[in-house]
Each structure stands twice: as C-alpha cells, then as structure tokens.
Short mmCIF file of C-alpha atoms and ligand atoms in Angstrom, two decimals:
data_model
loop_
_atom_site.label_atom_id
_atom_site.label_comp_id
_atom_site.label_asym_id
_atom_site.label_seq_id
_atom_site.Cartn_x
_atom_site.Cartn_y
_atom_site.Cartn_z
CA MET A 14 -0.11 -0.07 0.03
CA GLU A 15 1.25 3.46 -0.90
CA LEU A 16 1.85 5.95 1.84
CA THR A 17 -0.22 9.17 1.40
CA LEU A 18 -0.11 12.37 3.38
CA VAL A 19 -3.70 12.48 4.12
CA GLN A 20 -3.91 15.21 6.58
CA PRO A 21 -0.79 17.48 6.42
CA ALA A 22 -0.10 20.17 8.94
CA ALA A 23 -2.40 23.45 8.44
CA ARG A 24 0.67 25.61 7.23
CA SER A 25 3.08 24.46 4.48
CA PHE A 26 6.86 24.93 5.03
CA PRO A 27 6.78 27.91 2.47
CA ALA A 28 3.81 29.49 4.22
CA ARG A 29 6.10 29.54 7.46
CA TYR A 30 8.20 32.10 5.66
CA THR A 31 5.76 34.06 3.49
CA GLY A 32 7.09 37.70 3.76
CA ARG A 33 10.17 36.65 5.51
CA THR A 34 13.71 36.46 4.47
CA VAL A 35 15.48 32.97 4.22
CA ILE A 36 19.22 32.59 3.73
CA ALA A 37 20.55 29.50 1.96
CA LEU A 38 24.19 29.28 2.40
CA GLY A 39 26.46 27.00 0.56
CA ALA A 40 30.28 26.75 0.46
CA HIS A 41 30.27 26.71 -3.37
CA PRO A 42 28.26 27.27 -6.47
CA ASP A 43 25.94 24.30 -7.04
CA ASP A 44 25.98 23.02 -3.46
CA LEU A 45 22.40 24.76 -2.91
CA GLU A 46 20.76 23.63 -6.23
CA LEU A 47 21.83 20.08 -5.33
CA GLY A 48 20.82 19.84 -1.72
CA ILE A 49 17.69 22.22 -1.53
CA GLY A 50 16.95 23.57 -4.90
CA GLY A 51 13.36 22.46 -4.88
CA THR A 52 13.01 23.86 -1.33
CA LEU A 53 14.12 27.23 -2.46
CA ALA A 54 11.89 27.39 -5.48
CA ALA A 55 9.10 26.48 -3.19
CA LEU A 56 9.99 29.10 -0.66
CA SER A 57 10.28 31.67 -3.45
CA ARG A 58 7.25 30.98 -4.95
CA GLY A 59 5.53 31.13 -1.33
CA GLY A 60 6.19 34.61 -1.10
CA ALA A 61 9.81 34.47 0.71
CA ARG A 62 12.49 36.55 -0.10
CA VAL A 63 15.30 33.86 -0.53
CA VAL A 64 18.93 34.86 -0.58
CA MET A 65 21.28 32.02 -1.99
CA ALA A 66 24.59 33.02 -0.32
CA ILE A 67 27.80 31.43 -1.67
CA CYS A 68 31.17 31.38 0.57
CA SER A 69 33.71 30.97 -2.23
CA VAL A 70 34.14 30.31 -6.02
CA PRO A 71 37.37 28.00 -6.01
CA ALA A 72 37.82 28.15 -9.88
CA ASP A 73 36.76 29.60 -13.15
CA PHE A 74 35.42 32.73 -11.13
CA GLU A 75 33.42 34.44 -13.93
CA ALA A 76 31.93 31.29 -15.54
CA ARG A 77 31.03 29.90 -12.43
CA LEU A 78 29.47 33.16 -11.26
CA ALA A 79 27.23 33.24 -14.48
CA GLU A 80 26.26 29.76 -13.87
CA ALA A 81 25.19 30.48 -10.27
CA ARG A 82 23.31 33.63 -11.37
CA ALA A 83 21.47 31.45 -14.02
CA ALA A 84 20.55 28.86 -11.39
CA ALA A 85 19.30 31.40 -9.05
CA THR A 86 17.28 33.06 -11.36
CA ILE A 87 15.58 29.86 -12.44
CA LEU A 88 14.78 29.23 -8.75
CA GLY A 89 13.48 32.96 -8.10
CA CYS A 90 16.10 33.68 -5.51
CA GLU A 91 18.92 36.55 -4.99
CA LEU A 92 22.44 35.52 -5.25
CA LYS A 93 25.27 36.71 -2.88
CA VAL A 94 28.89 35.67 -3.10
CA LEU A 95 30.56 36.23 0.30
CA MET A 96 34.39 36.06 -0.92
CA GLU A 97 33.69 38.15 -4.17
CA ASP A 98 36.98 39.21 -5.16
CA GLY A 99 38.08 36.39 -7.30
CA CYS A 100 38.86 32.56 -6.83
CA ARG A 101 39.18 31.86 -3.20
CA ARG A 102 39.22 28.65 -1.09
CA ILE A 103 37.15 28.49 2.26
CA GLU A 104 40.55 27.34 3.86
CA ASP A 105 42.05 30.44 2.99
CA LEU A 106 40.30 31.91 5.85
CA LYS A 107 40.88 30.91 9.71
CA ALA A 108 37.64 29.85 11.54
CA TYR A 109 37.18 33.31 13.13
CA GLN A 110 37.38 34.94 9.84
CA LEU A 111 34.54 32.71 8.36
CA VAL A 112 32.49 33.08 11.33
CA GLY A 113 32.89 37.04 10.89
CA LEU A 114 31.86 36.76 7.27
CA LEU A 115 28.66 34.65 8.21
CA ASP A 116 27.87 37.12 10.92
CA ALA A 117 27.97 39.96 8.57
CA LEU A 118 25.53 38.02 6.42
CA VAL A 119 23.14 37.30 9.26
CA ARG A 120 23.07 41.10 10.40
CA GLU A 121 22.44 42.30 6.79
CA PHE A 122 19.66 40.19 5.85
CA ALA A 123 18.10 39.27 9.57
CA PRO A 124 17.02 35.88 8.48
CA SER A 125 13.87 34.14 9.73
CA ALA A 126 15.38 30.94 8.65
CA LEU A 127 18.81 29.58 7.51
CA LEU A 128 19.41 26.39 5.57
CA THR A 129 23.15 25.22 5.38
CA HIS A 130 25.24 22.09 5.04
CA GLY A 131 25.33 19.56 7.97
CA PRO A 132 27.74 18.30 10.29
CA GLY A 133 28.12 14.89 8.73
CA ASP A 134 29.20 16.19 5.32
CA PHE A 135 32.50 14.56 3.65
CA HIS A 136 33.61 17.75 2.33
CA ARG A 137 35.70 19.79 4.73
CA ASP A 138 34.71 23.23 3.30
CA HIS A 139 31.07 22.26 3.88
CA VAL A 140 31.73 21.12 7.47
CA ALA A 141 33.54 24.38 8.12
CA VAL A 142 30.61 26.55 6.72
CA TYR A 143 28.25 24.55 9.03
CA GLN A 144 30.39 25.10 12.20
CA ALA A 145 30.68 28.87 11.34
CA ALA A 146 26.92 28.96 10.76
CA VAL A 147 26.39 27.37 14.16
CA SER A 148 28.10 30.29 15.69
CA THR A 149 25.82 32.83 14.14
CA GLN A 150 22.81 31.57 15.92
CA ARG A 151 23.98 33.68 18.79
CA LEU A 152 23.01 36.81 16.89
CA LEU A 153 19.43 36.15 15.86
CA GLN A 154 16.78 33.51 16.84
CA PHE A 155 16.34 32.15 13.26
CA ASP A 156 15.18 28.64 12.36
CA PHE A 157 18.29 26.77 11.70
CA TYR A 158 18.28 23.75 9.16
CA SER A 159 20.95 21.38 7.41
CA TYR A 160 20.48 19.69 4.09
CA LEU A 161 22.24 16.53 2.99
CA PRO A 162 25.61 16.04 1.85
CA THR A 163 26.20 17.64 -1.67
CA MET A 164 28.67 15.87 -4.17
CA THR A 165 29.28 15.80 -8.09
CA ARG A 166 30.00 12.32 -7.94
CA PRO A 167 28.06 9.87 -5.40
CA VAL A 168 30.04 8.81 -2.49
CA PRO A 169 28.27 7.00 0.60
CA VAL A 170 27.65 9.39 3.25
CA PRO A 171 24.85 8.80 6.07
CA PHE A 172 22.07 11.50 6.36
CA GLN A 173 18.85 11.06 8.21
CA PRO A 174 16.41 13.85 7.44
CA ARG A 175 14.49 14.89 10.38
CA ALA A 176 12.06 17.12 8.21
CA TYR A 177 10.72 16.68 4.70
CA VAL A 178 9.72 19.43 2.31
CA ASP A 179 7.29 18.59 -0.80
CA ILE A 180 8.95 19.58 -3.71
CA SER A 181 6.62 17.91 -6.15
CA HIS A 182 5.82 21.33 -7.96
CA THR A 183 9.43 22.31 -7.95
CA ILE A 184 11.46 19.34 -9.13
CA GLU A 185 11.61 20.27 -12.47
CA ALA A 186 13.05 23.77 -11.38
CA LYS A 187 15.51 22.18 -9.23
CA MET A 188 16.64 19.93 -12.12
CA GLN A 189 16.92 22.97 -14.45
CA ALA A 190 18.91 24.95 -11.63
CA ILE A 191 21.39 21.93 -11.60
CA ALA A 192 21.61 21.95 -15.33
CA ALA A 193 22.60 25.63 -15.35
CA HIS A 194 26.08 24.34 -13.92
CA PRO A 195 27.31 22.70 -17.01
CA SER A 196 31.04 23.17 -15.91
CA GLN A 197 30.26 20.76 -13.39
CA PHE A 198 28.27 18.13 -15.02
CA SER A 199 27.61 17.96 -18.80
CA ALA A 200 30.87 19.43 -19.68
CA ARG A 201 32.64 16.62 -17.77
CA GLY A 202 30.13 13.87 -18.83
CA ILE A 203 28.66 13.48 -15.26
CA THR A 204 24.93 12.97 -15.04
CA PHE A 205 23.08 14.54 -12.10
CA GLU A 206 19.83 12.33 -12.42
CA LEU A 207 21.05 11.07 -8.91
CA TYR A 208 19.54 13.95 -7.34
CA ARG A 209 15.95 13.11 -9.04
CA ASP A 210 16.27 9.65 -7.72
CA ILE A 211 17.12 10.96 -4.24
CA ALA A 212 14.03 13.24 -4.24
CA ARG A 213 11.86 10.43 -5.26
CA LEU A 214 13.27 8.03 -2.66
CA THR A 215 12.72 11.06 0.00
CA GLY A 216 9.31 11.56 -1.35
CA ARG A 217 8.57 8.09 -0.90
CA MET A 218 9.69 8.15 2.96
CA CYS A 219 6.87 10.87 3.35
CA GLY A 220 4.06 10.15 1.02
CA VAL A 221 4.71 12.66 -1.85
CA GLN A 222 5.99 12.36 -5.19
CA TYR A 223 9.17 14.34 -4.64
CA ALA A 224 10.77 15.78 -1.40
CA GLU A 225 13.98 17.18 -0.06
CA GLY A 226 15.23 16.26 3.43
CA LEU A 227 16.50 18.56 6.15
CA ASP A 228 18.08 18.00 9.68
CA VAL A 229 16.60 20.46 12.14
CA ASN A 230 19.19 22.03 14.36
CA ARG A 231 16.85 24.87 15.78
CA LEU A 232 13.13 25.58 15.27
CA VAL A 233 11.46 28.50 17.01
CA PHE A 234 7.79 28.44 17.37
CA ILE A 235 5.73 31.38 18.66
ZN1 LIG B 5 30.49 22.29 -2.28
#
C-alpha cells in the first residue's frame, strides 16, 4: 500500500516564511541547487525573499558566477557571493574570519531561517561552513536547518532527515537549476539524475512524489 499524506499540517513549509527572509548558505556554486533547489523554489513561490549565499568560488570565477546567477534566476532567488574578489578557497580563511563573514551576512539580512550544510558532510569546506553558521545563532533566533551532503560524484555518506519538504511542484526547477552548472556536470560527462532519484526516494518516505530532507538544528515556534 502506498503511503499518502492524508492530513498535512495546517501550514506548509513555504507558508511559514511568506513575507520573511530566508538565507540558503552553501560553500560553493551548485551546493544549494543539489541540496535544496526544490525547497528554495518552493519558498520563493510561496512569497519568501530567498538569498542564495555562496561562500567561495574556487575556480573559473566568471564562468561559475554566471552559472550560479542563471540557477538563482531559475529558482527565483537572489544571489550573493561572500568571497567576491575572485577565486578563493574557504580554507584561506581562519575559522574566526569565516564566522565574521557569516555574522555580517546574518546581520545584513536578518533571516527568519537559515539552511546550510550539515556536520556529517564529507567535504571539509562544507563542514567548516556549517560550524561557522552554528556560531551565528547567537545573533538572532532564526530557524536553522541542514541539508544532505552534496557531491558531484556520489559517495556513500549517512544522512537521516528529520524534516521533509514536498517539492513535487518544483522538482523540474531544481533539475533545471542544476543543469545551469554545465562546468560541473555536462562538460565533464557527469549525469545528475542521482538528485531526481534522491528526491523521489525521499518523497516515498513521506507520502509525496518528490521531497527534500532537512536536518533540524533549531526551530523557534511562537
Ligand atoms: Zn561544495
């Protein structure tokens, strides 16, 4: 028997942030599209201001920036690059400098929610961004979520969502936004259908066609 979501909560995840600002934080271009592209499109369509904040562009600055801009447009989001002075690596920064960068981001946008990498990611840059984001919680009482480990080529990494966002209506926007990064996929002969498979499997876990999973670090109910 198929699992179906017969009586969902009274308010959807996007409705929680209508008229609010949400920051989606990723270490590199394409991380956000892979991890939460469908969620970001749903938030934007639901009336949230969504800022896609990318910490660093490690190579091919102009080309990858153009790809990130195109993807953000597809998802209906704003784009902000934090290390905007050319190709940089997150490890170029000391931990306190990265926290300072994210503190400034949180102060500028005063988000109601922040979504970023999780502690179980296999990429050191991703974990560094997550750890710095943890520190920014002292500034504001925003909701704080983590998304699944993101990768160009699949490797086995454990991730157990504690929250599920229905992206059945935004899965195509997610896939188009990923396709907007040809330097990472088509130009290297790498397929990204894995991410449709993950969304389908995640959807099966919660009774919808496609879903993205989130870990919940902090939720503030009023
Ligand atoms: Zn990355």
